[in-house]
Amino acid sequence: MPGQTFAYLRVSKLDQDLEKNKLDILKLANEAHLGHVQFVEEKISGKVSWRKRRIATILEEAEEGDAIIVSELSRLGRSMLECMEILSLALQKGIRVYAVKGNWQLNNSIQSKIVAVAFAMAAEIERDLISQRTTEALAARKQQGMPLGRPKGVGKSKLDAYHVEITALLSNGATKTWIAKKYGTTRRNLSHWMKQRGIE
């Protein structure tokens, strides 16, 4: 028996083919014998991090053997890095991913595992590029005489010295988990620190 099948539809104002997308998804599900499809729709900007969207809930609740279908891979995340993170997490949990456009799929085949390795390498390269862009931006701010220290009036933390860097990394798409590891702390401590300083 197939596991659960979720169809994720991120809807924007520009979407004119929602019903067609649904029909295409149902056709793919039928051809791949994926069983009943649970449609999960949300109207939200692609600029919002995937961790704050319903795709994160699907990934958290889905189990090994379940499947996720999208009309195209770009619907998963706002950047290549986000898409790779989602696909990597899905592969780790044994969740299959299907995209109608390009007839693309991620499963337990050797081809998918090779793709996953490529994703992991590409994600690491993109993180390095984000870090490099951030460092360059900070150097430019320092050269212009802009303050880089921690804001006044908040408790002391070892992360305060990296306040501007962390903010820049977040705006460039880096995840909290990766940032926490980079600065030698936990994701929970990082989230608490961000909340205290009003960082979204």
CSV table of C-alpha atoms in Angstrom, one decimal:
chain,number,residue,atom,x,y,z
A,1,MET,CA,0.0,0.0,0.0
A,2,PRO,CA,1.3,3.4,-0.9
A,3,GLY,CA,1.9,6.0,1.9
A,4,GLN,CA,0.3,9.4,2.1
A,5,THR,CA,0.6,11.7,-0.9
A,6,PHE,CA,0.6,15.4,-0.4
A,7,ALA,CA,0.3,17.9,-3.3
A,8,TYR,CA,1.8,21.3,-2.3
A,9,LEU,CA,0.5,24.3,-4.1
A,10,ARG,CA,1.9,27.7,-3.3
A,11,VAL,CA,-0.5,30.2,-4.8
A,12,SER,CA,0.5,33.7,-5.9
A,13,LYS,CA,-1.6,36.5,-7.5
A,14,LEU,CA,0.0,35.7,-10.8
A,15,ASP,CA,-1.2,32.1,-10.8
A,16,GLN,CA,-3.8,31.6,-13.5
A,17,ASP,CA,-3.6,27.8,-14.0
A,18,LEU,CA,-4.3,26.5,-10.5
A,19,GLU,CA,-7.0,24.1,-11.7
A,20,LYS,CA,-4.8,22.9,-14.5
A,21,ASN,CA,-2.0,22.3,-12.0
A,22,LYS,CA,-4.3,20.2,-9.9
A,23,LEU,CA,-5.4,18.1,-12.9
A,24,ASP,CA,-1.7,17.6,-13.9
A,25,ILE,CA,-0.9,16.6,-10.4
A,26,LEU,CA,-3.8,14.1,-10.2
A,27,LYS,CA,-2.7,12.7,-13.6
A,28,LEU,CA,0.9,12.1,-12.3
A,29,ALA,CA,-0.4,10.6,-9.1
A,30,ASN,CA,-2.6,8.2,-11.0
A,31,GLU,CA,0.3,7.2,-13.4
A,32,ALA,CA,2.7,6.7,-10.5
A,33,HIS,CA,0.1,4.8,-8.4
A,34,LEU,CA,0.4,7.2,-5.5
A,35,GLY,CA,-3.2,6.8,-4.3
A,36,HIS,CA,-5.3,9.6,-2.8
A,37,VAL,CA,-3.9,13.1,-3.0
A,38,GLN,CA,-4.2,15.6,-0.2
A,39,PHE,CA,-3.9,19.1,-1.6
A,40,VAL,CA,-2.2,21.6,0.6
A,41,GLU,CA,-2.6,25.2,-0.7
A,42,GLU,CA,-1.4,28.5,0.7
A,43,LYS,CA,-1.4,32.1,-0.5
A,44,ILE,CA,2.0,33.4,0.4
A,45,SER,CA,4.9,35.2,-1.2
A,46,GLY,CA,7.8,33.1,-2.5
A,47,LYS,CA,10.1,35.5,-0.5
A,48,VAL,CA,9.0,33.9,2.8
A,49,SER,CA,11.4,31.2,4.0
A,50,TRP,CA,10.2,27.7,3.4
A,51,ARG,CA,10.5,27.0,7.2
A,52,LYS,CA,7.7,29.5,7.7
A,53,ARG,CA,5.4,28.0,5.0
A,54,ARG,CA,3.2,24.9,5.0
A,55,ILE,CA,5.8,22.8,3.1
A,56,ALA,CA,7.7,22.7,6.4
A,57,THR,CA,4.7,21.2,8.1
A,58,ILE,CA,4.3,18.6,5.4
A,59,LEU,CA,7.9,17.6,5.7
A,60,GLU,CA,7.6,17.4,9.5
A,61,GLU,CA,4.5,15.3,9.4
A,62,ALA,CA,5.3,13.1,6.4
A,63,GLU,CA,6.9,9.7,7.1
A,64,GLU,CA,9.0,7.2,5.2
A,65,GLY,CA,7.2,6.0,2.1
A,66,ASP,CA,5.0,9.2,1.7
A,67,ALA,CA,5.2,11.4,-1.4
A,68,ILE,CA,5.0,15.1,-2.1
A,69,ILE,CA,4.0,16.4,-5.5
A,70,VAL,CA,4.5,19.9,-6.9
A,71,SER,CA,3.7,21.5,-10.2
A,72,GLU,CA,7.4,22.4,-10.5
A,73,LEU,CA,10.4,22.4,-8.2
A,74,SER,CA,10.6,26.2,-8.0
A,75,ARG,CA,7.4,26.0,-5.9
A,76,LEU,CA,9.3,24.4,-3.1
A,77,GLY,CA,11.7,27.3,-2.2
A,78,ARG,CA,12.7,30.8,-2.9
A,79,SER,CA,16.2,29.9,-3.9
A,80,MET,CA,18.3,27.0,-5.2
A,81,LEU,CA,19.6,26.6,-1.6
A,82,GLU,CA,16.1,26.3,-0.1
A,83,CYS,CA,15.0,23.7,-2.8
A,84,MET,CA,18.2,21.7,-2.1
A,85,GLU,CA,17.6,21.8,1.6
A,86,ILE,CA,14.0,20.5,1.2
A,87,LEU,CA,15.0,17.8,-1.2
A,88,SER,CA,17.9,16.7,1.0
A,89,LEU,CA,15.6,16.5,4.0
A,90,ALA,CA,13.0,14.6,2.1
A,91,LEU,CA,15.6,12.0,0.9
A,92,GLN,CA,16.9,11.6,4.5
A,93,LYS,CA,13.3,10.8,5.7
A,94,GLY,CA,12.6,8.5,2.8
A,95,ILE,CA,9.9,10.8,1.3
A,96,ARG,CA,9.5,10.7,-2.4
A,97,VAL,CA,9.2,14.0,-4.3
A,98,TYR,CA,7.6,14.4,-7.7
A,99,ALA,CA,7.4,17.5,-10.0
A,100,VAL,CA,5.0,17.6,-12.9
A,101,LYS,CA,7.2,19.9,-15.0
A,102,GLY,CA,10.1,18.0,-16.4
A,103,ASN,CA,8.6,14.7,-15.1
A,104,TRP,CA,11.2,15.0,-12.2
A,105,GLN,CA,11.3,12.6,-9.2
A,106,LEU,CA,13.4,12.0,-6.1
A,107,ASN,CA,13.1,8.5,-4.7
A,108,ASN,CA,15.4,5.7,-3.4
A,109,SER,CA,16.9,4.9,-6.8
A,110,ILE,CA,20.7,5.1,-7.3
A,111,GLN,CA,20.1,8.0,-9.7
A,112,SER,CA,18.3,10.0,-6.9
A,113,LYS,CA,21.1,9.3,-4.4
A,114,ILE,CA,23.6,10.6,-6.9
A,115,VAL,CA,21.5,13.7,-7.3
A,116,ALA,CA,21.2,14.1,-3.6
A,117,VAL,CA,25.0,14.1,-3.3
A,118,ALA,CA,25.2,16.7,-6.0
A,119,PHE,CA,22.6,18.8,-4.1
A,120,ALA,CA,24.6,18.5,-0.8
A,121,MET,CA,27.8,19.7,-2.6
A,122,ALA,CA,26.0,22.5,-4.3
A,123,ALA,CA,24.3,23.6,-1.1
A,124,GLU,CA,27.7,23.8,0.7
A,125,ILE,CA,29.1,25.8,-2.2
A,126,GLU,CA,26.2,28.2,-2.0
A,127,ARG,CA,26.6,28.6,1.8
A,128,ASP,CA,30.2,29.4,1.2
A,129,LEU,CA,29.2,32.0,-1.4
A,130,ILE,CA,26.7,33.5,1.0
A,131,SER,CA,29.3,33.7,3.7
A,132,GLN,CA,31.8,35.3,1.3
A,133,ARG,CA,29.2,37.9,0.1
A,134,THR,CA,28.4,38.7,3.7
A,135,THR,CA,32.1,39.2,4.6
A,136,GLU,CA,32.5,41.5,1.7
A,137,ALA,CA,29.4,43.5,2.6
A,138,LEU,CA,30.6,43.9,6.2
A,139,ALA,CA,34.1,45.0,5.0
A,140,ALA,CA,32.4,47.6,2.8
A,141,ARG,CA,30.3,48.9,5.7
A,142,LYS,CA,33.3,49.1,7.9
A,143,GLN,CA,35.2,51.1,5.2
A,144,GLN,CA,32.2,53.5,5.1
A,145,GLY,CA,32.5,54.0,8.9
A,146,MET,CA,29.2,52.3,9.6
A,147,PRO,CA,28.9,50.7,13.1
A,148,LEU,CA,29.2,46.9,13.3
A,149,GLY,CA,29.0,46.3,17.1
A,150,ARG,CA,26.1,44.9,19.1
A,151,PRO,CA,23.1,47.2,19.7
A,152,LYS,CA,23.0,49.0,23.1
A,153,GLY,CA,20.6,48.0,25.9
A,154,VAL,CA,20.6,44.2,25.5
A,155,GLY,CA,22.2,41.5,27.5
A,156,LYS,CA,25.6,40.3,26.7
A,157,SER,CA,26.1,37.3,24.4
A,158,LYS,CA,29.0,35.8,22.4
A,159,LEU,CA,26.7,36.2,19.4
A,160,ASP,CA,26.6,40.0,19.8
A,161,ALA,CA,30.0,40.3,18.1
A,162,TYR,CA,28.5,38.7,15.0
A,163,HIS,CA,25.1,40.6,15.0
A,164,VAL,CA,25.5,42.2,11.6
A,165,GLU,CA,27.0,39.1,10.1
A,166,ILE,CA,24.2,36.9,11.3
A,167,THR,CA,21.5,39.3,10.1
A,168,ALA,CA,23.2,39.5,6.7
A,169,LEU,CA,23.4,35.7,6.5
A,170,LEU,CA,19.7,35.3,7.3
A,171,SER,CA,18.7,37.8,4.7
A,172,ASN,CA,20.9,35.9,2.1
A,173,GLY,CA,19.0,32.7,2.8
A,174,ALA,CA,21.3,30.9,5.3
A,175,THR,CA,19.4,28.6,7.7
A,176,LYS,CA,19.5,29.0,11.5
A,177,THR,CA,20.9,25.5,11.9
A,178,TRP,CA,23.9,26.3,9.6
A,179,ILE,CA,24.4,29.7,11.3
A,180,ALA,CA,24.3,28.2,14.8
A,181,LYS,CA,27.0,25.6,13.7
A,182,LYS,CA,29.1,28.3,12.2
A,183,TYR,CA,29.2,30.4,15.4
A,184,GLY,CA,29.5,27.5,17.8
A,185,THR,CA,26.0,27.6,19.4
A,186,THR,CA,22.7,25.7,19.2
A,187,ARG,CA,19.7,26.5,17.0
A,188,ARG,CA,17.7,27.0,20.1
A,189,ASN,CA,20.1,29.5,21.6
A,190,LEU,CA,20.4,31.3,18.3
A,191,SER,CA,16.6,31.6,18.1
A,192,HIS,CA,16.4,33.0,21.6
A,193,TRP,CA,19.1,35.5,20.9
A,194,MET,CA,17.3,36.6,17.7
A,195,LYS,CA,14.0,37.0,19.6
A,196,GLN,CA,15.7,39.2,22.3
A,197,ARG,CA,17.1,41.5,19.6
A,198,GLY,CA,13.9,41.6,17.4
A,199,ILE,CA,15.5,39.8,14.5
A,200,GLU,CA,13.0,38.1,12.2
